[in-house]
XYZ file of C-alpha atoms in Angstrom:
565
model
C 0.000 0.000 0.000
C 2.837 2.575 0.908
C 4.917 1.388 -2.376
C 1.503 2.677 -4.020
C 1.177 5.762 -2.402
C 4.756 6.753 -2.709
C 4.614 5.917 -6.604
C 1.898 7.737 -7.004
C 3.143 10.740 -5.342
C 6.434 10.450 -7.344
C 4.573 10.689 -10.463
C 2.259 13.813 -9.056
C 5.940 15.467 -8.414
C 7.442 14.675 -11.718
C 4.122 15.838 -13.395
C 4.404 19.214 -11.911
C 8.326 19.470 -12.333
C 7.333 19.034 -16.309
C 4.490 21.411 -16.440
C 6.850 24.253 -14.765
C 9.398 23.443 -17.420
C 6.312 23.881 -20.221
C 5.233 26.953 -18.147
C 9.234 28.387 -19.383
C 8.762 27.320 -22.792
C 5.739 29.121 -23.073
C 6.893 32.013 -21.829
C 10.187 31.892 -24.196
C 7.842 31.652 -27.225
C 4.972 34.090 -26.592
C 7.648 36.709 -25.842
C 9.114 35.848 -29.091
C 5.617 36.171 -30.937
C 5.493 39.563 -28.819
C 8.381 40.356 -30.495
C 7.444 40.422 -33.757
C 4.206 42.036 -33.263
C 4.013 45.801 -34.630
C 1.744 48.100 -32.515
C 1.272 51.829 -34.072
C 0.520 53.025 -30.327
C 4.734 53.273 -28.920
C 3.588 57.524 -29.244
C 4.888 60.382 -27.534
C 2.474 63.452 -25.888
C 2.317 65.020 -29.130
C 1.714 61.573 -30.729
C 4.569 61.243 -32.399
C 6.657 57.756 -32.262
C 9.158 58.174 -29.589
C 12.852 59.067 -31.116
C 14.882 56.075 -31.539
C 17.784 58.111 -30.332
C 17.580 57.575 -27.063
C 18.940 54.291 -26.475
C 21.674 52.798 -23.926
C 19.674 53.662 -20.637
C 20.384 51.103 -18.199
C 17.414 48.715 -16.853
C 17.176 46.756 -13.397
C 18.993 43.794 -12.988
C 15.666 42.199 -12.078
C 14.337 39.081 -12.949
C 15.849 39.712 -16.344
C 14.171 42.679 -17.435
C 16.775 43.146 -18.447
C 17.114 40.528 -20.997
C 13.121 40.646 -21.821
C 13.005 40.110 -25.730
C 11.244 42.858 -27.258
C 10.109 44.695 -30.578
C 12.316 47.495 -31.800
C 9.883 49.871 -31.131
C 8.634 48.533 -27.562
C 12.653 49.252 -26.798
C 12.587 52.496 -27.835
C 9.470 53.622 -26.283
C 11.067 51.481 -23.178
C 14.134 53.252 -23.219
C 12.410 56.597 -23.456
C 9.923 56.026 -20.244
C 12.634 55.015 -18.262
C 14.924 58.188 -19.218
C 11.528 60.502 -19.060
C 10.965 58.884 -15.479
C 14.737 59.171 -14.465
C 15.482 61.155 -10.996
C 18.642 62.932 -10.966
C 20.274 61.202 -7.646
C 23.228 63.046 -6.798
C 26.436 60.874 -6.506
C 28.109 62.515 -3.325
C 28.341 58.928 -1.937
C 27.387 58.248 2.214
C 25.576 61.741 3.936
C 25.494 62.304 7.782
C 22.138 63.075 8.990
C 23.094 66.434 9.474
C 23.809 67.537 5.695
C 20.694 65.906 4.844
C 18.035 67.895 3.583
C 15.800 69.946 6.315
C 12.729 71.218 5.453
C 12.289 74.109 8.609
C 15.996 75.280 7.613
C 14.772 75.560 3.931
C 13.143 78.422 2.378
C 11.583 80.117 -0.571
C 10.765 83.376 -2.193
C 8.298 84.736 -4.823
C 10.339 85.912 -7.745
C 8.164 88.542 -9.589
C 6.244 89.500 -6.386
C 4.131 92.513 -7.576
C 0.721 94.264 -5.870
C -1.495 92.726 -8.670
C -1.577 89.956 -11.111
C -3.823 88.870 -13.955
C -5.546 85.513 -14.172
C -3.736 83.785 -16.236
C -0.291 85.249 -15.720
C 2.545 83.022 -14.320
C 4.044 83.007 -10.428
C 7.449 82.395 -10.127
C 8.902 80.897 -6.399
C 12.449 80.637 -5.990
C 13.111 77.807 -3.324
C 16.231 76.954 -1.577
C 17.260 73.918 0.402
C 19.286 73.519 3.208
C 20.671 71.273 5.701
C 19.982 70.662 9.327
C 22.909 72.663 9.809
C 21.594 75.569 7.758
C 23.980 75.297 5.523
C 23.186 75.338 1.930
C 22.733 72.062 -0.030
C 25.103 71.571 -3.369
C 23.093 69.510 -4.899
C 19.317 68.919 -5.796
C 17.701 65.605 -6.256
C 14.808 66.214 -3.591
C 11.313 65.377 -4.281
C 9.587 68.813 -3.752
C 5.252 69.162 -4.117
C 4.100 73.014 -4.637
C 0.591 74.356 -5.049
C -1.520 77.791 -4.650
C -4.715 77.731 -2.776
C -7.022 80.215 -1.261
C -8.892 78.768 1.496
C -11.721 81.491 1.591
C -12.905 80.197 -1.906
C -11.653 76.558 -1.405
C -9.591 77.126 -4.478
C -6.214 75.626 -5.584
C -3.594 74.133 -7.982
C -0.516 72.920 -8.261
C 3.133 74.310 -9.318
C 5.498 72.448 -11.831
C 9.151 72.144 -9.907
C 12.377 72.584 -11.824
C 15.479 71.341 -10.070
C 18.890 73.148 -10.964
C 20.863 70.641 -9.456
C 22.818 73.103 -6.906
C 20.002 72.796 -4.030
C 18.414 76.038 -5.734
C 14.389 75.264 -7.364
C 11.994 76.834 -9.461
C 8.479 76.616 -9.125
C 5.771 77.977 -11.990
C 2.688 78.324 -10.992
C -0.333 79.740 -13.653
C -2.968 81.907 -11.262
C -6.430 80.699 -12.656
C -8.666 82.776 -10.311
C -8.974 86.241 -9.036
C -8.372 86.761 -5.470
C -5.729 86.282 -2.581
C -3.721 83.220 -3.345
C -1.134 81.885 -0.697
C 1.768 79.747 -1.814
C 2.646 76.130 -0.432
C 6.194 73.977 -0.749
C 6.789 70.995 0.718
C 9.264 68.635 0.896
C 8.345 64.888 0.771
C 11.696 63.111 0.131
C 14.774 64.761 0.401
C 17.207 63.330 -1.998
C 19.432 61.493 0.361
C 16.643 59.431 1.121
C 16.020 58.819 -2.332
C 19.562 57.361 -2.936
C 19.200 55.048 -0.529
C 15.491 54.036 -1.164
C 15.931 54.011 -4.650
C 18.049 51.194 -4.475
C 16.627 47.731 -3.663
C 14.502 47.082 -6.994
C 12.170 44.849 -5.147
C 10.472 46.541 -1.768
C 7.884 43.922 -1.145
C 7.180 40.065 -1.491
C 4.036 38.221 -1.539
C 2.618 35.623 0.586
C 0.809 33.128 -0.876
C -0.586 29.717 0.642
C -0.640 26.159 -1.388
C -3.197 22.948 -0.081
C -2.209 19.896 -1.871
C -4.777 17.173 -1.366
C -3.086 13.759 -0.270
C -6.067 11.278 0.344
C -8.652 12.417 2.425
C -5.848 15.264 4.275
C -5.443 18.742 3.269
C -1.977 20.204 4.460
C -1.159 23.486 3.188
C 2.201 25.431 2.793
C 3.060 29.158 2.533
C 5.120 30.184 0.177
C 6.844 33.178 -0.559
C 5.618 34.858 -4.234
C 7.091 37.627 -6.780
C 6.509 39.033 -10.014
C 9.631 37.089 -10.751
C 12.001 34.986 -8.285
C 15.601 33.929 -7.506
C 17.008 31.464 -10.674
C 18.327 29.155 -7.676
C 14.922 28.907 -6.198
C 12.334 25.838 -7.154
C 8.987 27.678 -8.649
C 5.505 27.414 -9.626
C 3.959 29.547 -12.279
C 0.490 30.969 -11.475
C -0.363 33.813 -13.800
C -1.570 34.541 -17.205
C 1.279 33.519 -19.693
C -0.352 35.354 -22.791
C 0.530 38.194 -20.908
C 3.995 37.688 -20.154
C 5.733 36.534 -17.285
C 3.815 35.063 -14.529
C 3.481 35.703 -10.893
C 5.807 32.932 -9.216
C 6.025 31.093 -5.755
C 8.939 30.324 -3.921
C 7.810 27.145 -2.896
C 9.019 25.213 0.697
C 8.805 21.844 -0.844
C 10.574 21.151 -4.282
C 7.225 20.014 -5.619
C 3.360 19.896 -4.970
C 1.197 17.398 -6.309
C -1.742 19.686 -6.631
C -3.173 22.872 -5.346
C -7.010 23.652 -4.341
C -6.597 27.513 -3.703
C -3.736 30.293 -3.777
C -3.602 33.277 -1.384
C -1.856 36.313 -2.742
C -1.427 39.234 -0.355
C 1.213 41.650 0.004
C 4.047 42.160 2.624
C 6.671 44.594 2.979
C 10.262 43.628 2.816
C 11.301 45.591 6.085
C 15.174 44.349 6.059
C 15.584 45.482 2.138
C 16.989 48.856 3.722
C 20.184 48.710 6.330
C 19.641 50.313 9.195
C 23.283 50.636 9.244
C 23.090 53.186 6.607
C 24.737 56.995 7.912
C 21.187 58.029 6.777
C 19.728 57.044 9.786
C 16.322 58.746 9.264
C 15.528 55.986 6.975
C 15.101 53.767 10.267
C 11.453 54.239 11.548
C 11.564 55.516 14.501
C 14.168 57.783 13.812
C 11.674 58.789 10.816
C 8.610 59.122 13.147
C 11.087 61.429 16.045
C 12.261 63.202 13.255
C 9.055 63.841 11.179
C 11.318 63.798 7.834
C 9.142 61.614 6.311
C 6.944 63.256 6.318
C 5.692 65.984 3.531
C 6.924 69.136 5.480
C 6.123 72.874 4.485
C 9.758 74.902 3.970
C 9.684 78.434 5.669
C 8.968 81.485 3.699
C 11.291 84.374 2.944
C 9.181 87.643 2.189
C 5.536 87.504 1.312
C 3.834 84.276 0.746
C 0.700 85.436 -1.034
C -0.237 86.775 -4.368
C -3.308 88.971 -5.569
C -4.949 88.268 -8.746
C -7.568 90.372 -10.468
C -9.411 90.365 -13.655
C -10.778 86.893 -15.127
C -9.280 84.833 -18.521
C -11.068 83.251 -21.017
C -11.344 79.569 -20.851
C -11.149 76.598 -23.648
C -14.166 74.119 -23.693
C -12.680 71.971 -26.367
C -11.785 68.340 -25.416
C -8.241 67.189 -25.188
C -8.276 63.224 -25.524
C -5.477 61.655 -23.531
C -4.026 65.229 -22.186
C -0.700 63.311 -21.257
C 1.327 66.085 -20.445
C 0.975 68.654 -22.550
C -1.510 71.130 -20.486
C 0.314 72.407 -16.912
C -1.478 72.331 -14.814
C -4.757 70.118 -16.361
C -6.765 72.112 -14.252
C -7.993 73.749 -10.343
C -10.154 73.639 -7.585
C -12.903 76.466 -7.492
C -15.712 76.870 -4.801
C -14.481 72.912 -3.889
C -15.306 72.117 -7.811
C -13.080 70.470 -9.984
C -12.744 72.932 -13.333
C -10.705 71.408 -15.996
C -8.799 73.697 -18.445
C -9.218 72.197 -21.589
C -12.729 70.887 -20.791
C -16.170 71.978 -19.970
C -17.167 69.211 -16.806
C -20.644 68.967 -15.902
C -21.903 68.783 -12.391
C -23.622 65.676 -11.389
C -25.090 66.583 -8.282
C -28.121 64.721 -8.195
C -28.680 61.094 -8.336
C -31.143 61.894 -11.264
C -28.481 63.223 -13.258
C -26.224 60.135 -12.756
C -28.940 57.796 -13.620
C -29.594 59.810 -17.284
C -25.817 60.027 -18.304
C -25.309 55.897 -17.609
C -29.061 55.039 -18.598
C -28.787 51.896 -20.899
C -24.732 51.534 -20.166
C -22.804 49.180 -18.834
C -20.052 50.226 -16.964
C -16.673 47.759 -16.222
C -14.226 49.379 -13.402
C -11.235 47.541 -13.634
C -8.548 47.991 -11.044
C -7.613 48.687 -7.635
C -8.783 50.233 -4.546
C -9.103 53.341 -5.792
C -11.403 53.173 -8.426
C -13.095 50.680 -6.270
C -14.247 54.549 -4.697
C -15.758 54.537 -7.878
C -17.768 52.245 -7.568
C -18.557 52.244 -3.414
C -19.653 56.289 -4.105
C -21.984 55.628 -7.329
C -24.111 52.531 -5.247
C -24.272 54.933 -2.013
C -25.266 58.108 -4.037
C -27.762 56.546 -6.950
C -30.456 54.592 -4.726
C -31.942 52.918 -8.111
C -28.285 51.696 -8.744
C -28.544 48.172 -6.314
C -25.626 46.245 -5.331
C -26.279 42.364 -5.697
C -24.206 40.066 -2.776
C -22.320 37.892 -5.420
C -20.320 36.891 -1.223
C -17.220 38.239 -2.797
C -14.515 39.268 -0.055
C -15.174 43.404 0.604
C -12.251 44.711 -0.602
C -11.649 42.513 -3.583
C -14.871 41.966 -5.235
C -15.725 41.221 -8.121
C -18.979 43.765 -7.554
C -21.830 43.920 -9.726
C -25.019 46.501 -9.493
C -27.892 47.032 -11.262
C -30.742 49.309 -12.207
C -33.017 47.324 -13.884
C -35.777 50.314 -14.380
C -32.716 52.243 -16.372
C -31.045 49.426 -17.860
C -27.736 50.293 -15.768
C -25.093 47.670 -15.432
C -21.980 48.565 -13.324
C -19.313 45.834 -12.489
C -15.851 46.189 -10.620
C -13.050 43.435 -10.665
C -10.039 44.322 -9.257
C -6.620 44.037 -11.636
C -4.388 40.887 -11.281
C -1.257 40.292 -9.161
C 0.279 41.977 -7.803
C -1.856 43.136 -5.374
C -2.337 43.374 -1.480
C -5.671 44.025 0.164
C -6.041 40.700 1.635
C -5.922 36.951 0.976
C -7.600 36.552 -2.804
C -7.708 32.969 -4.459
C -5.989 32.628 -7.702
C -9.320 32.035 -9.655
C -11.005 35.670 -8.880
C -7.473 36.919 -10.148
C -8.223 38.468 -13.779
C -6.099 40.325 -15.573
C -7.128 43.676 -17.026
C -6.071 42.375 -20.489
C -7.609 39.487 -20.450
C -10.862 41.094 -19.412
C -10.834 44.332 -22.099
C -10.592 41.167 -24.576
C -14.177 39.950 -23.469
C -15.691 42.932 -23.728
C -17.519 43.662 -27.148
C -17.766 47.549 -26.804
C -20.040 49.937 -28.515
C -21.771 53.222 -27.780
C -23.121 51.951 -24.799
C -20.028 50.435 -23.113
C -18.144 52.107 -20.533
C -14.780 51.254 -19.568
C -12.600 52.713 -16.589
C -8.900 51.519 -15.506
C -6.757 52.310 -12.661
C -3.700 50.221 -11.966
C -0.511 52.128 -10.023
C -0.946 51.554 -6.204
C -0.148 47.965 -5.939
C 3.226 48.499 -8.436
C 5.218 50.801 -6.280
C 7.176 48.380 -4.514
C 8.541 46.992 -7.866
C 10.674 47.988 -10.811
C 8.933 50.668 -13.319
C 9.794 47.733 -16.119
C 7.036 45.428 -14.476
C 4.722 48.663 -14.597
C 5.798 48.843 -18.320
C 4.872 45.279 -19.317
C 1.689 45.233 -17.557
C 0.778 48.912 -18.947
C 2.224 47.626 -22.305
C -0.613 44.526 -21.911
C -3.643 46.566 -21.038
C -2.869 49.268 -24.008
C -2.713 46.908 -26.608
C -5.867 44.870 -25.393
C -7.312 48.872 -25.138
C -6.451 49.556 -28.792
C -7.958 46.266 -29.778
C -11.261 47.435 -28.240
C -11.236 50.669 -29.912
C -10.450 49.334 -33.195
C -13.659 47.092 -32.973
C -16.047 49.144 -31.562
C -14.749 53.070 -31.800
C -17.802 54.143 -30.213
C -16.485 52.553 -26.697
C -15.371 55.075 -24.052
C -12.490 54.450 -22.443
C -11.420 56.463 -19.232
C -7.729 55.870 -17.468
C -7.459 57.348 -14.139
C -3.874 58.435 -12.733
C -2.031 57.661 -9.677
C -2.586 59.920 -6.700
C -0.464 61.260 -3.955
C -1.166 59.810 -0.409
C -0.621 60.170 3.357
C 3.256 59.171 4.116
C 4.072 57.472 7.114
C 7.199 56.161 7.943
C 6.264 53.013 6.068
C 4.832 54.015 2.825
C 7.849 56.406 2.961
C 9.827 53.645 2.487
C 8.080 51.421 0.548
C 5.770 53.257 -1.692
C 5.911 57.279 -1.258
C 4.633 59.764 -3.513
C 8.292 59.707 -5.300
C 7.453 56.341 -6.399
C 3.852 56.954 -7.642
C 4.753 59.820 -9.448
C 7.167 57.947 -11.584
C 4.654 55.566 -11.995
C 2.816 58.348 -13.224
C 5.062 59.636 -15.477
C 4.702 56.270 -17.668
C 1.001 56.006 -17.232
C 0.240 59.142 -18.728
C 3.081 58.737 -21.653
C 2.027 55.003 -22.488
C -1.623 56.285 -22.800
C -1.328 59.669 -24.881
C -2.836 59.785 -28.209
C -4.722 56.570 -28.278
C -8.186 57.995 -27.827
C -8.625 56.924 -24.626
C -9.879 59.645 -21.553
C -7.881 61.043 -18.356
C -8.896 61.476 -15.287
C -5.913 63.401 -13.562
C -6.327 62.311 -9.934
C -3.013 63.032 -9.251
C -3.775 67.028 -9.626
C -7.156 66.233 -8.270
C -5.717 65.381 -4.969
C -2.548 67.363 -4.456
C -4.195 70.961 -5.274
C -7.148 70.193 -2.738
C -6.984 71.656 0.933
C -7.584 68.275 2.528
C -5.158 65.763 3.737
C -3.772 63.507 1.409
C -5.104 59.935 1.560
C -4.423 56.917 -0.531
C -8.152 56.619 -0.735
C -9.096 60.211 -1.305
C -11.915 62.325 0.612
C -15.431 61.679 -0.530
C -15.309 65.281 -1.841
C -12.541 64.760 -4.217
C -13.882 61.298 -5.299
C -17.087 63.012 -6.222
C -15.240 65.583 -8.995
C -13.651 62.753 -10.159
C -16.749 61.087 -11.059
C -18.070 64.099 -12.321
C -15.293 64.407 -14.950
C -15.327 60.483 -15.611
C -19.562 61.321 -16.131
C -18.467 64.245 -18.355
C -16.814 61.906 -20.816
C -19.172 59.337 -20.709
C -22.168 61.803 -21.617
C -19.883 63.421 -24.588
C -22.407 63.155 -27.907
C -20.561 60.150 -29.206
C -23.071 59.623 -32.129
């Protein structure tokens, strides 16, 4: 009976050692098909193919992204996202804690001060950084957030921040509304921090739990999964291989005769920094004593306010896939969201809502944050009612319907990575895979966020999954034109001394950088949370205030009740 058993299990291992090695073959030869695929979407902001010029910029040594196989073009437009998302790290080698960048020590100044300004005309800040020493920094590199706001009209906007590389910065900022406007500069990562941070390409593992079924027992293992893993490790594949590389375990055991479920959550790789490192405000509780982790206003030198008169006329003409040619997209007014190159509509009653999306179904692909989306439209719209499909709460999937308006609205969060909680492999879809389903048509609504969960990893996994999603994207547009497609951005968040670490606004905005390059001039629609939240007066949250939420559905609402006919 044992001799059985044992046989059989034998054969169960050798079984899954050969499917692995068919997992790698795969993989090899869809990569290779990838390869010679041609895709006319590789376009710049002013949709123009991406100059084949820059080349030679250097790529993690990760998982062998290095050594991906890919299309002339997809290199090119590779190369240029990683040079257009490239921080200027100064090389000045180990920094005491005291030459390190202080925000209270730092300081800035408005340029062309003056008693009045037009609407319209540009503010120039001067700031300067210093150390805790008040001596002046050398060198730039530090991550720096600006924005004007007057609180008495809950108005605001943010500043574009040019670094001169001798610890000297410029901020522009365009005043779009009359009255007093104060001036705001923080510092959220000085750039010693970002030296050190930037350098471990992979800030966070995954933990994921296997059951093989021997008999009538169950026995499980945890295992410890990437986006990619260690050559000398044994694997498992457990992903989509049409799409490129698959997730992979680290598994305990060399082998597993089966699996019933798979648990993918996220946890932080806390040792991937030394603590030994001279900048010791990377260690947390320096970080919290400290408060350098914080985003930190700098002092001001001179008057901190501006007056603006007069008014400016405004464009109402759509700009598909803005990317970044309009600075900045738009401002906060009266605690309403008004776009510059776009006339937004107010959806403030549930009436409203239920007209624009009558006879529409609506797919929200993504994570947490268009999950808002989603959570605000059910609570608002009483005729919109969520069905219990007993899917975990923060994973879905979600469906709701209004069966008196014909209104279908679904949410599925994106695939691995991801970590809100314990998910089982089979309610992991990827966004692809799920734009290929989808028919389209006049009546079809589309919306995609994916940034949060990618922060811990290197911006060439962001590529390839970005890379994925646009192509399925361009499929569905060439089908059915009439589609509407809506891409929301990354968004800045609250920083403690963790996400500091691990996934700051430093990282998401790099991640932004790419998201709003990849998607330019495809005919898709932007919803440009990350302005959205960092020139509003509240605090900033991953998951962003219900007020700010609410303008961001009333732009997505604004492009979905365009006169597409």
């Amino acid at each position: 009976m044992w001799i059985s058993f044992y046989k059989l299990r034998f054969f169960c291992c050798l079984l899954a050692v050969l499917t692995v090695v068919v997992l790698v073959i795969n993989v090899t030869q869809v990569e290779y098909l990838d390869r010679e695929t041609v895709s006319a979407t590789f376009l710049d902001s002013s949709g123009q193919f991406v100059s084949s010029q820059v080349i030679g910029t250097s790529r993690n040594p990760y998982c062998g992204y290095e050594h991906q196989t890919l299309s002339s073009q997809e290199r090119v437009e590779e190369d240029s996202l990683l040079t257009a998302s490239q921080w200027q790290i100064p090389d000045v080698g180990p920094v005491p804690f005291s030459k390190s960048s202080d925000p209270s020590s730092s300081y800035f100044v408005i340029l062309n001060s003056a008693d009045f300004f037009k609407v319209g005309s540009q503010l120039e800040v001067l700031v300067h950084v210093q150390d805790f020493q008040r001596q002046p920094k050398k060198y730039g590199g530090d991550y720096l957030q600006a924005r004007i706001h007057s609180p008495k009209l809950q108005a605001g906007a943010v500043g574009r921040v040019v670094d001169y590389q001798n610890g000297f910065y410029k901020v522009f900022f365009t005043l779009l509304w009359p009255g007093k406007v104060k001036v705001s500069v923080s510092l959220v990562h000085p750039s010693e921090g970002i030296r050190v941070s930037s350098a471990p390409p992979g800030r966070e593992t995954r933990q994921g739990l296997f059951q093989e079924s021997l008999s009538v027992d169950i026995i499980s293992y945890n295992v410890s999964c990437q986006i990619c893993s260690p050559m000398h490790l044994p694997t498992t594949a457990l992903g989509d291989i049409a799409l490129g590389k698959p997730a992979l375990c680290f598994l305990v055991k060399f082998c597993l005769c089966s699996y019933i479920g798979w648990g993918f959550k996220g946890q932080k790789i806390k040792g991937c920094l030394s603590l030994g490192e001279t900048i010791e405000f990377l260690d947390y509780d320096q970080c919290l004593n400290l408060g350098v982790c914080k985003k930190l206003p700098t002092t001001v030198s001179g008057a901190n306010w501006a007056t603006t008169i007069n008014t400016h006329c405004k464009s109402n003409n759509l700009e598909l896939s803005q990317g970044s040619g309009t600075f900045p997209s738009g401002h906060y007014y009266k605690d309403q969201w008004k776009p510059r190159n776009f006339k937004i509509r107010q959806f403030n009653d549930p009436d409203n809502i239920t007209e624009c999306l009558q006879r529409k179904v609506v797919y929200l692909f993504g994570d947490s944050t268009i999950r808002q989306w989603f959570e605000y439209l059910t609570t608002f719209v009483p005729d919109l009612v969520e069905f219990n499909l007993g899917s975990p709460k923060n994973v879905g999937p979600f469906l709701a319907v209004d069966q008196k308006h014909n209104i279908l609205l679904k949410y599925r969060c994106h695939g691995p990575p991801i970590r809100f909680t314990t998910v089982f492999s089979s309610e992991l879809h990827y966004v692809a895979n799920e734009l290929n389903g989808i028919v389209g048509g006049k009546n079809t609504v589309v919306a995609i966020a994916v940034w949060s969960h990618f922060s811990t990893f290197p911006l060439e996994v962001y590529i390839r999954r970005l890379r994925n999603i646009r192509r399925a994207v361009v499929q569905l547009l060439d089908r059915s034109p009439k589609t509407v497609v809506v891409i929301r951005t990354a968004n800045v968040q609250e920083l403690g001394p963790e996400a500091s670490l691990f996934s700051s606004d430093w990282y998401n905005f790099q991640l932004d950088t790419v998201l709003r390059k990849m998607f330019s001039g495809i005919g898709v629609y932007l919803v440009d949370a990350w302005e959205m939240t960092l020139a509003h007066y509240l605090p900033h949250k991953l998951h962003p205030d219900e007020v700010i939420v609410k303008n961001q559905l009333d732009m997505f609402l604004s492009f979905v009740c365009l006169p597409h006919d």
